[in-house]
Amino acid sequence: MGSEQYGDEEYGDAMRDIAEVPAVEVITTTAVHLMSAAAVKCGLADNPETQTDLDEARKLIDALAGLVTASAAHLGDQHARSLRDGLRSLQLAFREASPFPDEIGKGPGEKYTGPVN
């Protein structure tokens, strides 16, 4: 998001807007985007036959697990619990969608969350 993309006034407005957003909101919004993308890649969307890509899903779930694990202490119990629940659901969906499921503890994100079963 450099000033070459935006006019100087638009760039300044965008920077002021993001400066006013609390960190918890930025983290949870990012997590929701990762969850949504991972769900699609796990085949949980409208066209699973064309949208499923477990390699991509693994990357997204790993990123989500790292974000949730690293930020949980800053999010408060309500936000952290919701994100952990969503992450766990995605990890289980990934395992179910995989023709050759990973061993327990070796699935996406499990190096951050511990074993999911």
Short mmCIF file of N, CA, C and O in Angstrom, two decimals, residues 2-3 21 26 37-38 40 49 52 56 60 62 65 74 76 96-97 113 116-117:
data_model
loop_
_atom_site.label_atom_id
_atom_site.label_comp_id
_atom_site.label_asym_id
_atom_site.label_seq_id
_atom_site.Cartn_x
_atom_site.Cartn_y
_atom_site.Cartn_z
N GLY A 2 1.53 1.50 -1.12
CA GLY A 2 2.41 2.65 -1.22
C GLY A 2 1.68 3.83 -1.82
O GLY A 2 0.61 3.70 -2.40
N SER A 3 2.28 4.99 -1.70
CA SER A 3 1.63 6.19 -2.20
C SER A 3 1.53 6.21 -3.71
O SER A 3 0.75 6.97 -4.27
N VAL A 21 -7.75 1.57 14.14
CA VAL A 21 -8.31 0.23 14.34
C VAL A 21 -7.52 -0.48 15.45
O VAL A 21 -6.30 -0.59 15.37
N VAL A 26 -7.78 -6.04 14.06
CA VAL A 26 -6.95 -6.40 12.91
C VAL A 26 -6.63 -7.90 12.95
O VAL A 26 -6.74 -8.60 11.94
N ALA A 37 -10.69 -18.64 3.68
CA ALA A 37 -9.91 -19.18 2.56
C ALA A 37 -9.61 -20.66 2.79
O ALA A 37 -9.72 -21.47 1.86
N ALA A 38 -9.24 -21.02 4.01
CA ALA A 38 -8.95 -22.43 4.31
C ALA A 38 -10.19 -23.30 4.16
O ALA A 38 -10.10 -24.43 3.65
N VAL A 40 -12.68 -22.87 2.10
CA VAL A 40 -12.89 -23.07 0.66
C VAL A 40 -11.91 -24.12 0.14
O VAL A 40 -12.30 -25.06 -0.57
N GLU A 49 -15.54 -29.62 -5.89
CA GLU A 49 -14.80 -30.34 -6.93
C GLU A 49 -13.81 -29.44 -7.68
O GLU A 49 -12.80 -29.91 -8.18
N THR A 52 -11.35 -27.28 -4.05
CA THR A 52 -10.54 -27.97 -3.05
C THR A 52 -9.08 -28.01 -3.49
O THR A 52 -8.77 -28.39 -4.61
N GLU A 56 -2.86 -25.92 -0.53
CA GLU A 56 -3.14 -24.52 -0.17
C GLU A 56 -3.82 -24.45 1.20
O GLU A 56 -3.50 -23.56 2.01
N LEU A 60 -2.67 -22.28 4.67
CA LEU A 60 -3.56 -21.34 5.34
C LEU A 60 -3.82 -21.74 6.79
O LEU A 60 -3.84 -20.89 7.68
N ASP A 62 -1.84 -23.59 8.70
CA ASP A 62 -0.59 -23.34 9.44
C ASP A 62 -0.49 -21.87 9.84
O ASP A 62 -0.15 -21.54 10.97
N ALA A 65 -3.04 -21.09 12.55
CA ALA A 65 -2.63 -21.65 13.84
C ALA A 65 -1.53 -20.81 14.49
O ALA A 65 -1.57 -20.56 15.70
N HIS A 74 -3.45 -11.95 23.91
CA HIS A 74 -3.81 -10.55 23.71
C HIS A 74 -5.27 -10.37 23.31
O HIS A 74 -5.77 -9.24 23.31
N GLY A 76 -8.13 -11.90 24.58
CA GLY A 76 -9.19 -12.10 25.56
C GLY A 76 -9.84 -13.45 25.31
O GLY A 76 -9.81 -13.99 24.20
N GLU A 96 -10.46 -34.90 7.36
CA GLU A 96 -11.56 -35.64 6.72
C GLU A 96 -11.46 -35.57 5.19
O GLU A 96 -11.76 -36.54 4.50
N ALA A 97 -11.03 -34.43 4.65
CA ALA A 97 -10.95 -34.25 3.21
C ALA A 97 -9.74 -34.95 2.59
O ALA A 97 -9.72 -35.22 1.39
N THR A 113 -0.68 -26.01 17.78
CA THR A 113 -1.84 -26.25 18.65
C THR A 113 -1.74 -27.53 19.46
O THR A 113 -2.51 -27.72 20.40
N VAL A 116 -4.76 -32.75 17.27
CA VAL A 116 -6.20 -32.52 17.14
C VAL A 116 -6.82 -33.83 16.66
O VAL A 116 -6.38 -34.40 15.68
N ASN A 117 -7.83 -34.30 17.38
CA ASN A 117 -8.55 -35.50 16.93
C ASN A 117 -9.98 -35.47 17.39
O ASN A 117 -10.41 -34.58 18.04
#
